Amino acid sequence: MLDRIAMADPDVSCVYRRTGSPKVGYQVEGANRGEIEMKLTSKSQRRHSVDEIMAALRRSYSQFNAVVFLYHQPTQEKMDESFSGLPALFGVTIYGTDTAKLVSLGNQVEDILVKDPAVTNVVNNAKVKSPGLDVRIDHTKVAQYGVDIGNVLDTVQALGLGVEATHIVKQKQDIAVLVKMAGYEMQTIDGLSRLPIITRTGDVVPLGETTDIKIYYAPSSITRLNGRREITLLAEFFSF
């Protein structure tokens, strides 16, 4: 999708995309990060300046929620990394032990940076939230319905990561086969509560009858600095 949006611009001649990092290479990014490099047409054929092209991309890519974008020219990015050690020239790092407090302070720092006329393109990664599932077993109800706690845990695991069913050998590698539950999504409490749990007698009870289910939202990633949790806000300076 991002590739097609970029290629729709007549000033872009081709697009190169990289997701994550190879086993051998200088990139150390995770599988949840990627990079898109665009080669522009020659200046004589170009309709817009580089700044105008980047501004148009910002407008187009703003429709994607829960995604953080950084915009650089390749040489600028390498210089920023060499000076600051970050993928931007300027950054503010907050570290501590309380994640909620870090997120709150990060939002306050973002408000301060946004109001500074010399700063642009402020990126606050802590604003990107990922859903989490909190399932707490009611031991009284489990005993009452005759439910094996292992069945409850397997059902929840099948909903998310999947349950390991068997192993296969492919090209001399031992590969685990995971079974995931289809037809349910971690979106509503009602849908989760209706997940079927098999009792010891073969009857079926809903997951909500034996557990307390809550969906929470937390920062999509937690990084650490000297053993403590940290949040780094990135920013750039206006060119005058």
Short mmCIF file of C-alpha atoms in Angstrom, two decimals:
data_model
loop_
_atom_site.label_atom_id
_atom_site.label_comp_id
_atom_site.label_asym_id
_atom_site.label_seq_id
_atom_site.Cartn_x
_atom_site.Cartn_y
_atom_site.Cartn_z
CA MET A 1 0.00 0.00 0.00
CA LEU A 2 2.73 2.50 0.94
CA ASP A 3 4.65 1.54 -2.19
CA ARG A 4 1.65 2.14 -4.43
CA ILE A 5 0.96 5.54 -2.90
CA ALA A 6 4.55 6.61 -3.52
CA MET A 7 4.63 5.26 -7.08
CA ALA A 8 1.42 7.15 -7.88
CA ASP A 9 3.47 10.36 -7.68
CA PRO A 10 4.88 11.10 -11.16
CA ASP A 11 7.97 12.62 -9.51
CA VAL A 12 8.92 9.19 -8.08
CA SER A 13 10.64 6.87 -10.56
CA CYS A 14 11.08 3.77 -8.37
CA VAL A 15 10.71 2.53 -4.78
CA TYR A 16 12.90 0.21 -2.68
CA ARG A 17 11.47 -1.38 0.45
CA ARG A 18 13.14 -3.15 3.37
CA THR A 19 11.32 -4.70 6.34
CA GLY A 20 13.23 -5.71 9.46
CA SER A 21 16.90 -6.59 9.06
CA PRO A 22 18.83 -9.51 7.59
CA LYS A 23 20.82 -11.98 9.68
CA VAL A 24 24.02 -10.38 8.41
CA GLY A 25 24.06 -6.62 7.91
CA TYR A 26 24.48 -3.28 9.57
CA GLN A 27 20.73 -2.71 10.16
CA VAL A 28 19.55 -3.76 13.61
CA GLU A 29 15.84 -3.00 13.28
CA GLY A 30 13.11 -5.36 14.41
CA ALA A 31 10.54 -7.08 12.23
CA ASN A 32 8.03 -4.35 13.10
CA ARG A 33 10.10 -1.65 11.40
CA GLY A 34 10.90 -1.00 7.79
CA GLU A 35 12.33 1.52 5.40
CA ILE A 36 11.15 2.79 2.02
CA GLU A 37 13.63 4.54 -0.24
CA MET A 38 12.37 6.47 -3.24
CA LYS A 39 14.33 7.48 -6.28
CA LEU A 40 13.03 10.69 -7.82
CA THR A 41 12.98 11.62 -11.46
CA SER A 42 15.64 14.01 -12.75
CA LYS A 43 15.26 17.67 -11.77
CA SER A 44 14.48 18.65 -15.33
CA GLN A 45 11.44 16.35 -15.36
CA ARG A 46 10.35 16.90 -11.77
CA ARG A 47 7.18 18.90 -11.15
CA HIS A 48 7.72 19.53 -7.45
CA SER A 49 10.61 20.15 -5.08
CA VAL A 50 11.84 17.53 -2.60
CA ASP A 51 10.15 19.39 0.29
CA GLU A 52 6.84 19.45 -1.59
CA ILE A 53 7.08 15.72 -2.37
CA MET A 54 7.76 14.90 1.30
CA ALA A 55 4.86 17.13 2.38
CA ALA A 56 2.54 15.28 -0.02
CA LEU A 57 3.70 11.93 1.39
CA ARG A 58 3.03 13.13 4.93
CA ARG A 59 -0.54 14.00 3.95
CA SER A 60 -1.09 10.66 2.20
CA TYR A 61 0.46 8.53 4.93
CA SER A 62 -1.38 10.34 7.74
CA GLN A 63 -4.42 8.14 6.99
CA PHE A 64 -2.65 5.11 8.52
CA ASN A 65 -3.35 4.91 12.23
CA ALA A 66 -0.93 3.36 14.76
CA VAL A 67 2.03 3.81 12.39
CA VAL A 68 4.95 6.16 13.04
CA PHE A 69 6.70 7.68 10.03
CA LEU A 70 10.08 9.42 9.85
CA TYR A 71 10.96 11.33 6.69
CA HIS A 72 14.60 11.76 5.64
CA GLN A 73 16.84 12.13 2.70
CA PRO A 74 19.39 9.26 2.80
CA THR A 75 22.44 11.47 3.43
CA GLN A 76 20.59 13.45 6.09
CA GLU A 77 19.56 10.25 7.89
CA LYS A 78 23.14 8.96 8.05
CA MET A 79 24.38 12.31 9.37
CA ASP A 80 21.63 12.42 12.01
CA GLU A 81 22.50 8.90 13.17
CA SER A 82 26.22 9.72 13.33
CA PHE A 83 25.66 12.88 15.40
CA SER A 84 22.88 11.75 17.77
CA GLY A 85 22.86 7.95 17.60
CA LEU A 86 19.15 8.25 16.76
CA PRO A 87 17.22 8.12 13.47
CA ALA A 88 16.75 11.90 13.85
CA LEU A 89 19.00 14.82 14.70
CA PHE A 90 17.26 15.67 17.98
CA GLY A 91 15.76 13.48 20.69
CA VAL A 92 14.49 13.67 24.27
CA THR A 93 14.81 10.52 26.39
CA ILE A 94 12.79 9.93 29.56
CA TYR A 95 13.52 6.90 31.68
CA GLY A 96 12.13 5.36 34.86
CA THR A 97 10.22 2.36 36.21
CA ASP A 98 6.56 3.37 35.88
CA THR A 99 5.35 2.95 32.27
CA ALA A 100 2.18 5.00 32.82
CA LYS A 101 4.21 7.88 34.25
CA LEU A 102 6.64 7.70 31.33
CA VAL A 103 3.78 7.91 28.83
CA SER A 104 2.31 10.90 30.68
CA LEU A 105 5.65 12.72 30.76
CA GLY A 106 6.23 11.88 27.10
CA ASN A 107 2.93 13.53 26.18
CA GLN A 108 3.92 16.63 28.16
CA VAL A 109 7.29 16.81 26.42
CA GLU A 110 5.56 16.43 23.05
CA ASP A 111 3.27 19.38 23.83
CA ILE A 112 6.32 21.51 24.66
CA LEU A 113 8.19 20.52 21.50
CA VAL A 114 5.19 21.09 19.23
CA LYS A 115 4.84 24.67 20.50
CA ASP A 116 8.48 25.46 19.65
CA PRO A 117 8.56 27.13 16.19
CA ALA A 118 12.09 25.82 15.57
CA VAL A 119 11.04 22.17 15.89
CA THR A 120 9.14 20.05 13.38
CA ASN A 121 8.13 16.42 12.80
CA VAL A 122 7.87 15.44 16.47
CA VAL A 123 7.52 11.65 16.85
CA ASN A 124 6.20 10.18 20.10
CA ASN A 125 6.33 6.38 19.81
CA ALA A 126 4.52 5.98 23.14
CA LYS A 127 1.29 7.15 21.51
CA VAL A 128 1.16 4.00 19.38
CA LYS A 129 -0.85 1.55 21.47
CA SER A 130 -1.23 -2.21 21.13
CA PRO A 131 -4.14 -4.17 22.62
CA GLY A 132 -3.47 -6.67 25.35
CA LEU A 133 -5.68 -9.32 26.91
CA ASP A 134 -5.90 -9.76 30.68
CA VAL A 135 -7.63 -13.04 31.61
CA ARG A 136 -7.90 -13.85 35.32
CA ILE A 137 -9.20 -17.28 36.28
CA ASP A 138 -12.00 -17.48 38.86
CA HIS A 139 -10.93 -20.59 40.78
CA THR A 140 -14.32 -20.92 42.50
CA LYS A 141 -16.15 -21.02 39.15
CA VAL A 142 -13.57 -23.37 37.64
CA ALA A 143 -14.13 -25.84 40.46
CA GLN A 144 -17.91 -25.39 40.28
CA TYR A 145 -18.11 -26.21 36.55
CA GLY A 146 -15.45 -28.91 36.67
CA VAL A 147 -13.15 -27.14 34.22
CA ASP A 148 -9.49 -27.99 33.86
CA ILE A 149 -7.42 -24.82 34.21
CA GLY A 150 -5.15 -26.11 31.45
CA ASN A 151 -8.10 -26.06 29.02
CA VAL A 152 -8.74 -22.42 29.85
CA LEU A 153 -5.10 -21.48 29.28
CA ASP A 154 -4.93 -23.46 26.02
CA THR A 155 -8.05 -21.71 24.70
CA VAL A 156 -6.64 -18.27 25.43
CA GLN A 157 -3.30 -19.22 23.91
CA ALA A 158 -5.02 -20.60 20.79
CA LEU A 159 -6.72 -17.24 20.40
CA GLY A 160 -3.44 -15.36 20.40
CA LEU A 161 -0.11 -17.05 19.77
CA GLY A 162 -1.50 -20.48 18.97
CA VAL A 163 -1.10 -23.90 20.58
CA GLU A 164 1.73 -26.18 19.50
CA ALA A 165 0.11 -29.28 17.98
CA THR A 166 3.06 -31.17 16.52
CA HIS A 167 6.45 -30.87 14.83
CA ILE A 168 7.51 -31.44 11.27
CA VAL A 169 10.97 -31.81 9.80
CA LYS A 170 11.67 -29.67 6.76
CA GLN A 171 15.14 -29.40 5.22
CA LYS A 172 16.63 -30.90 8.39
CA GLN A 173 14.94 -28.28 10.56
CA ASP A 174 12.49 -29.09 13.35
CA ILE A 175 9.49 -26.79 12.81
CA ALA A 176 6.67 -26.39 15.33
CA VAL A 177 3.10 -26.45 13.96
CA LEU A 178 0.80 -24.03 15.77
CA VAL A 179 -2.99 -24.21 15.77
CA LYS A 180 -4.82 -20.90 16.12
CA MET A 181 -8.50 -20.36 16.70
CA ALA A 182 -10.40 -18.78 13.81
CA GLY A 183 -13.63 -16.82 13.92
CA TYR A 184 -12.82 -14.79 17.03
CA GLU A 185 -10.92 -11.55 17.37
CA MET A 186 -9.61 -9.69 20.39
CA GLN A 187 -11.95 -6.75 19.87
CA THR A 188 -14.94 -7.13 22.17
CA ILE A 189 -15.36 -8.56 25.64
CA ASP A 190 -18.63 -10.23 24.57
CA GLY A 191 -16.95 -12.16 21.76
CA LEU A 192 -14.19 -13.37 24.06
CA SER A 193 -16.63 -14.32 26.80
CA ARG A 194 -18.44 -16.68 24.43
CA LEU A 195 -15.37 -18.79 23.66
CA PRO A 196 -16.25 -22.44 24.42
CA ILE A 197 -14.45 -24.30 27.22
CA ILE A 198 -14.79 -28.08 27.55
CA THR A 199 -15.42 -29.38 31.09
CA ARG A 200 -14.18 -32.70 32.47
CA THR A 201 -17.62 -34.23 31.78
CA GLY A 202 -17.65 -33.10 28.16
CA ASP A 203 -20.04 -30.20 28.62
CA VAL A 204 -19.33 -26.72 27.24
CA VAL A 205 -19.25 -23.48 29.26
CA PRO A 206 -18.40 -19.98 28.01
CA LEU A 207 -14.98 -18.60 28.87
CA GLY A 208 -16.64 -15.64 30.59
CA GLU A 209 -18.25 -17.94 33.15
CA THR A 210 -14.90 -19.05 34.54
CA THR A 211 -12.72 -15.94 34.06
CA ASP A 212 -12.64 -12.18 34.38
CA ILE A 213 -11.64 -10.73 30.98
CA LYS A 214 -10.32 -7.25 30.31
CA ILE A 215 -8.76 -5.65 27.23
CA TYR A 216 -6.10 -3.03 27.90
CA TYR A 217 -3.91 -0.87 25.70
CA ALA A 218 -0.21 -0.38 26.32
CA PRO A 219 2.75 1.08 24.38
CA SER A 220 3.51 -1.10 21.37
CA SER A 221 7.13 -1.54 22.45
CA ILE A 222 9.13 -1.01 25.64
CA THR A 223 12.82 -0.23 25.35
CA ARG A 224 15.35 0.08 28.14
CA LEU A 225 18.23 2.37 28.99
CA ASN A 226 20.75 1.09 31.55
CA GLY A 227 18.21 -1.46 32.72
CA ARG A 228 15.35 1.04 33.12
CA ARG A 229 12.37 1.60 30.88
CA GLU A 230 12.70 4.57 28.57
CA ILE A 231 10.76 6.60 26.01
CA THR A 232 12.57 8.67 23.38
CA LEU A 233 10.81 11.42 21.46
CA LEU A 234 12.37 12.33 18.11
CA ALA A 235 12.22 15.69 16.36
CA GLU A 236 13.79 17.72 13.61
CA PHE A 237 14.69 21.37 13.24
CA PHE A 238 13.26 23.72 10.65
CA SER A 239 15.67 24.85 7.98
CA PHE A 240 15.91 28.65 7.93
#
